[in-house]
mmCIF file of C-alpha atoms in Angstrom:
data_model
loop_
_atom_site.group_PDB
_atom_site.id
_atom_site.type_symbol
_atom_site.label_atom_id
_atom_site.label_comp_id
_atom_site.label_asym_id
_atom_site.label_seq_id
_atom_site.Cartn_x
_atom_site.Cartn_y
_atom_site.Cartn_z
ATOM 1 C CA MET A 1 -28.521 -21.320 66.093
ATOM 2 C CA LYS A 2 -29.692 -17.869 64.850
ATOM 3 C CA LYS A 3 -26.084 -16.811 64.220
ATOM 4 C CA ILE A 4 -25.400 -19.766 62.078
ATOM 5 C CA LEU A 5 -28.836 -19.359 60.143
ATOM 6 C CA ILE A 6 -27.668 -15.624 59.557
ATOM 7 C CA LYS A 7 -24.260 -16.676 58.278
ATOM 8 C CA ILE A 8 -26.086 -19.262 55.878
ATOM 9 C CA ILE A 9 -28.105 -16.715 54.615
ATOM 10 C CA ILE A 10 -25.407 -13.938 54.031
ATOM 11 C CA GLY A 11 -23.201 -16.863 52.388
ATOM 12 C CA SER A 12 -26.158 -17.728 50.102
ATOM 13 C CA LEU A 13 -26.647 -14.251 49.060
ATOM 14 C CA VAL A 14 -22.886 -13.683 48.253
ATOM 15 C CA ILE A 15 -23.020 -16.613 46.194
ATOM 16 C CA ILE A 16 -26.185 -15.654 44.066
ATOM 17 C CA SER A 17 -24.768 -12.051 43.598
ATOM 18 C CA SER A 18 -21.521 -13.564 42.390
ATOM 19 C CA LEU A 19 -23.486 -15.941 39.935
ATOM 20 C CA LEU A 20 -25.630 -12.811 38.616
ATOM 21 C CA ALA A 21 -22.550 -10.692 38.249
ATOM 22 C CA VAL A 22 -20.900 -13.338 36.082
ATOM 23 C CA TYR A 23 -24.191 -14.136 34.152
ATOM 24 C CA PHE A 24 -24.680 -10.365 33.273
ATOM 25 C CA PHE A 25 -21.042 -9.945 32.404
ATOM 26 C CA ILE A 26 -21.130 -12.850 30.283
ATOM 27 C CA ASN A 27 -24.491 -11.971 28.424
ATOM 28 C CA HIS A 28 -23.306 -8.200 28.306
ATOM 29 C CA LYS A 29 -20.451 -9.160 26.304
ATOM 30 C CA ASP A 30 -21.959 -11.723 23.888
ATOM 31 C CA ASN A 31 -25.092 -9.227 23.246
ATOM 32 C CA ALA A 32 -22.612 -6.643 22.092
ATOM 33 C CA PHE A 33 -22.280 -8.736 18.724
ATOM 34 C CA ILE A 34 -25.940 -10.186 18.245
ATOM 35 C CA PHE A 35 -27.263 -9.670 14.982
ATOM 36 C CA PRO A 36 -28.402 -5.813 14.925
ATOM 37 C CA ILE A 37 -32.032 -6.177 13.800
ATOM 38 C CA LEU A 38 -34.661 -5.638 16.444
ATOM 39 C CA ASN A 39 -37.552 -7.571 16.947
ATOM 40 C CA GLN A 40 -36.501 -10.434 14.570
ATOM 41 C CA PRO A 41 -35.002 -13.890 15.552
ATOM 42 C CA LEU A 42 -32.298 -13.774 12.774
ATOM 43 C CA LYS A 43 -29.018 -14.393 14.012
ATOM 44 C CA TRP A 44 -25.453 -14.675 12.399
ATOM 45 C CA GLY A 45 -25.424 -17.836 10.524
ATOM 46 C CA SER A 46 -29.071 -17.819 9.452
ATOM 47 C CA SER A 47 -29.937 -19.634 6.458
ATOM 48 C CA ARG A 48 -31.370 -18.036 3.141
ATOM 49 C CA ASP A 49 -34.904 -19.824 3.977
ATOM 50 C CA ASP A 50 -34.811 -18.244 7.457
ATOM 51 C CA ILE A 51 -34.314 -14.654 5.965
ATOM 52 C CA ILE A 52 -36.885 -15.195 3.257
ATOM 53 C CA GLU A 53 -39.277 -16.454 5.848
ATOM 54 C CA LEU A 54 -38.843 -13.647 8.504
ATOM 55 C CA VAL A 55 -38.011 -10.741 6.396
ATOM 56 C CA ASN A 56 -39.983 -9.376 3.335
ATOM 57 C CA VAL A 57 -37.037 -9.629 0.768
ATOM 58 C CA ASN A 58 -37.200 -9.391 -2.850
ATOM 59 C CA THR A 59 -35.692 -12.792 -3.942
ATOM 60 C CA ASP A 60 -36.306 -11.639 -7.655
ATOM 61 C CA SER A 61 -33.768 -9.043 -7.584
ATOM 62 C CA SER A 62 -30.996 -10.840 -5.443
ATOM 63 C CA ASN A 63 -27.583 -10.614 -6.693
ATOM 64 C CA ASN A 64 -25.302 -13.450 -6.786
ATOM 65 C CA GLN A 65 -21.400 -13.199 -6.198
ATOM 66 C CA THR A 66 -18.798 -15.980 -5.841
ATOM 67 C CA SER A 67 -20.173 -18.043 -3.034
ATOM 68 C CA THR A 68 -22.363 -15.280 -1.735
ATOM 69 C CA GLN A 69 -25.920 -14.371 -2.344
ATOM 70 C CA ILE A 70 -27.226 -10.916 -1.416
ATOM 71 C CA LEU A 71 -30.896 -10.403 -0.834
ATOM 72 C CA TYR A 72 -32.389 -6.995 -0.714
ATOM 73 C CA THR A 73 -35.235 -5.363 0.988
ATOM 74 C CA ASN A 74 -36.563 -1.849 0.704
ATOM 75 C CA GLU A 75 -38.868 -2.737 3.741
ATOM 76 C CA LYS A 76 -38.465 -0.255 6.707
ATOM 77 C CA ILE A 77 -36.367 -2.334 9.421
ATOM 78 C CA GLU A 78 -35.715 -1.169 12.873
ATOM 79 C CA THR A 79 -31.870 -1.738 13.945
ATOM 80 C CA LEU A 80 -29.669 -1.385 16.867
ATOM 81 C CA PHE A 81 -28.763 2.051 14.932
ATOM 82 C CA GLY A 82 -31.865 3.343 13.958
ATOM 83 C CA SER A 83 -34.434 2.803 11.021
ATOM 84 C CA SER A 84 -32.910 1.188 7.906
ATOM 85 C CA SER A 85 -34.838 2.205 4.779
ATOM 86 C CA GLU A 86 -32.736 -0.179 2.548
ATOM 87 C CA THR A 87 -31.218 -3.509 3.910
ATOM 88 C CA GLN A 88 -28.837 -6.077 2.259
ATOM 89 C CA PHE A 89 -28.194 -9.824 3.761
ATOM 90 C CA TYR A 90 -25.171 -11.456 2.634
ATOM 91 C CA ILE A 91 -25.428 -15.199 2.522
ATOM 92 C CA ASN A 92 -22.458 -17.717 2.092
ATOM 93 C CA THR A 93 -23.886 -20.400 -0.328
ATOM 94 C CA ASP A 94 -20.840 -22.653 -0.579
ATOM 95 C CA SER A 95 -22.508 -25.838 0.320
ATOM 96 C CA SER A 96 -19.161 -27.583 0.989
ATOM 97 C CA PHE A 97 -18.549 -25.153 3.960
ATOM 98 C CA PRO A 98 -22.131 -23.941 5.003
ATOM 99 C CA VAL A 99 -21.964 -20.704 6.985
ATOM 100 C CA GLY A 100 -25.171 -18.992 6.179
ATOM 101 C CA LEU A 101 -25.747 -15.213 7.092
ATOM 102 C CA TYR A 102 -22.261 -13.471 7.536
ATOM 103 C CA GLY A 103 -22.954 -9.677 6.414
ATOM 104 C CA VAL A 104 -25.601 -7.241 6.403
ATOM 105 C CA GLN A 105 -25.756 -3.845 5.200
ATOM 106 C CA PHE A 106 -28.129 -0.955 6.451
ATOM 107 C CA LYS A 107 -28.934 2.412 4.969
ATOM 108 C CA LEU A 108 -30.260 4.559 7.926
ATOM 109 C CA ASP A 109 -32.865 7.165 7.448
ATOM 110 C CA ASN A 110 -31.531 10.664 7.445
ATOM 111 C CA SER A 111 -28.386 9.902 9.438
ATOM 112 C CA THR A 112 -25.430 12.222 9.155
ATOM 113 C CA TYR A 113 -21.865 10.608 9.527
ATOM 114 C CA GLU A 114 -21.620 11.874 13.028
ATOM 115 C CA GLU A 115 -24.782 10.390 14.038
ATOM 116 C CA THR A 116 -24.047 7.079 12.359
ATOM 117 C CA LYS A 117 -20.606 6.955 14.385
ATOM 118 C CA LYS A 118 -22.291 7.971 17.621
ATOM 119 C CA ALA A 119 -24.969 5.011 17.204
ATOM 120 C CA LEU A 120 -22.050 2.434 16.330
ATOM 121 C CA PHE A 121 -19.917 3.732 19.396
ATOM 122 C CA LYS A 122 -22.968 3.310 21.708
ATOM 123 C CA GLN A 123 -23.234 -0.287 20.834
ATOM 124 C CA TYR A 124 -19.425 -1.483 20.302
ATOM 125 C CA GLY A 125 -17.625 1.229 22.187
ATOM 126 C CA ASN A 126 -15.528 3.986 21.140
ATOM 127 C CA MET A 127 -13.436 2.616 18.038
ATOM 128 C CA GLU A 128 -11.781 5.812 16.895
ATOM 129 C CA GLU A 129 -8.240 4.177 17.646
ATOM 130 C CA ASN A 130 -8.925 1.294 15.683
ATOM 131 C CA ALA A 131 -10.325 3.156 12.777
ATOM 132 C CA VAL A 132 -8.804 2.642 9.276
ATOM 133 C CA VAL A 133 -9.751 5.376 6.594
ATOM 134 C CA TRP A 134 -9.441 4.904 3.119
ATOM 135 C CA GLU A 135 -9.531 8.020 0.799
ATOM 136 C CA ASN A 136 -8.678 9.333 -2.590
ATOM 137 C CA SER A 137 -7.988 12.867 -3.383
ATOM 138 C CA GLY A 138 -8.602 14.054 0.027
ATOM 139 C CA LYS A 139 -12.347 12.468 -0.069
ATOM 140 C CA VAL A 140 -13.039 9.742 2.662
ATOM 141 C CA LEU A 141 -14.483 6.684 0.574
ATOM 142 C CA THR A 142 -14.658 4.180 3.366
ATOM 143 C CA THR A 143 -13.996 4.232 7.261
ATOM 144 C CA PHE A 144 -13.293 0.583 8.787
ATOM 145 C CA TYR A 145 -14.013 0.166 12.499
ATOM 146 C CA TYR A 146 -13.014 -2.765 14.626
ATOM 147 C CA PRO A 147 -14.528 -3.072 18.018
ATOM 148 C CA GLU A 148 -11.567 -3.702 20.714
ATOM 149 C CA SER A 149 -13.636 -6.363 22.368
ATOM 150 C CA SER A 150 -13.857 -8.432 19.210
ATOM 151 C CA ARG A 151 -10.171 -9.370 18.988
ATOM 152 C CA PHE A 152 -9.610 -13.236 18.008
ATOM 153 C CA ILE A 153 -7.125 -13.450 20.993
ATOM 154 C CA ASP A 154 -9.798 -13.236 23.515
ATOM 155 C CA MET A 155 -11.722 -16.161 21.977
ATOM 156 C CA ASP A 156 -11.987 -19.417 23.925
ATOM 157 C CA ASP A 157 -9.404 -21.941 22.524
ATOM 158 C CA SER A 158 -12.600 -24.091 21.646
ATOM 159 C CA GLN A 159 -14.026 -21.431 19.445
ATOM 160 C CA TRP A 160 -10.669 -20.693 17.811
ATOM 161 C CA ASP A 161 -10.192 -24.443 17.134
ATOM 162 C CA VAL A 162 -13.508 -24.238 15.170
ATOM 163 C CA LEU A 163 -12.329 -21.296 13.093
ATOM 164 C CA TYR A 164 -8.843 -22.848 12.576
ATOM 165 C CA ASP A 165 -10.321 -25.894 11.093
ATOM 166 C CA TYR A 166 -12.573 -23.688 8.676
ATOM 167 C CA TYR A 167 -9.805 -21.274 7.401
ATOM 168 C CA THR A 168 -7.465 -24.428 7.035
ATOM 169 C CA LYS A 169 -10.225 -25.935 4.923
ATOM 170 C CA VAL A 170 -10.981 -23.097 2.618
ATOM 171 C CA SER A 171 -7.361 -21.728 2.664
ATOM 172 C CA ASN A 172 -5.369 -21.308 -0.615
ATOM 173 C CA SER A 173 -2.092 -20.904 0.802
ATOM 174 C CA SER A 174 0.839 -22.493 -1.083
ATOM 175 C CA SER A 175 2.389 -24.003 1.940
ATOM 176 C CA GLN A 176 1.469 -25.315 5.501
ATOM 177 C CA ASP A 177 3.921 -22.820 6.905
ATOM 178 C CA GLU A 178 2.531 -20.015 5.107
ATOM 179 C CA LEU A 179 -0.933 -21.185 6.549
ATOM 180 C CA GLU A 180 0.248 -21.402 10.087
ATOM 181 C CA TYR A 181 1.864 -17.910 9.713
ATOM 182 C CA ARG A 182 -1.386 -16.104 8.696
ATOM 183 C CA LEU A 183 -3.673 -18.123 11.030
ATOM 184 C CA SER A 184 -1.211 -17.248 14.040
ATOM 185 C CA LYS A 185 -1.147 -13.587 13.057
ATOM 186 C CA MET A 186 -4.800 -13.596 12.817
ATOM 187 C CA ARG A 187 -5.343 -15.134 16.204
ATOM 188 C CA GLU A 188 -2.747 -12.672 17.811
ATOM 189 C CA GLU A 189 -3.605 -9.293 16.012
ATOM 190 C CA GLU A 190 -6.949 -9.468 14.306
ATOM 191 C CA TYR A 191 -10.631 -9.062 14.622
ATOM 192 C CA TYR A 192 -13.615 -11.064 14.132
ATOM 193 C CA PHE A 193 -16.093 -8.099 13.697
ATOM 194 C CA MET A 194 -15.581 -5.604 11.054
ATOM 195 C CA ILE A 195 -17.568 -2.551 10.295
ATOM 196 C CA GLN A 196 -17.645 -0.455 7.292
ATOM 197 C CA VAL A 197 -19.072 2.988 6.905
ATOM 198 C CA THR A 198 -19.119 3.574 2.868
ATOM 199 C CA GLU A 199 -21.441 6.431 2.835
ATOM 200 C CA PRO A 200 -22.479 8.882 5.916
ATOM 201 C CA ASN A 201 -25.537 6.792 6.578
ATOM 202 C CA VAL A 202 -24.624 3.349 5.267
ATOM 203 C CA ILE A 203 -23.038 0.662 7.509
ATOM 204 C CA PHE A 204 -22.021 -2.805 6.431
ATOM 205 C CA ILE A 205 -21.004 -5.317 8.936
ATOM 206 C CA ASN A 206 -19.053 -8.562 8.353
ATOM 207 C CA ALA A 207 -19.226 -10.891 11.057
ATOM 208 C CA LEU A 208 -18.042 -14.270 9.075
ATOM 209 C CA PRO A 209 -16.378 -15.944 12.123
ATOM 210 C CA LEU A 210 -19.498 -15.480 14.284
ATOM 211 C CA ALA A 211 -21.487 -16.961 11.549
ATOM 212 C CA ILE A 212 -19.127 -19.966 11.252
ATOM 213 C CA LEU A 213 -19.345 -20.391 15.084
ATOM 214 C CA SER A 214 -23.148 -20.464 15.023
ATOM 215 C CA ASN A 215 -23.216 -23.240 12.590
ATOM 216 C CA SER A 216 -20.915 -25.588 14.299
ATOM 217 C CA ASN A 217 -23.186 -26.417 16.858
#
């Protein structure tokens, strides 16, 4: 009886350990791409009203672009990369395809390019191999980073189906074949999370697919 009880306890511990390992693995992977502001319940896909309620943004100085509204704040905000003295929130305002908050830009306080890169790599892993540099006359204008763990091909089929439907609806492709080719290439080769460093201390993150998925639930 004692041996049976010991086996049951050991078996239970093995099962619990396995479940915990899966739980922490999944959450670690998901948390890598959470909305990068600390101490705020904002998320990718949050509405304009959510941002105004939770952050002291200046709505009078907002900038409207095609299907996008940009809200600004000079209030100090704590981010995953350090303190931001100027922050911009990019919101998709197309009522036909509600997406909400899909982009954010931070101006980090007194951060050099190396410090900015170190903060990014700490959160998303080393992205040096996937970096794309735009330069003019030898001067770096923008560096694009793509976390290896943010490939479309690693998404669940159910998540990809949601994105496929969205891009099909908003597509301006001239033919179905062209659309199928572009989406197939996206699925196999591209990333759903893009980071731009436009100045040594300025980070812009575009996570449109995550905003789409957030609003599909």
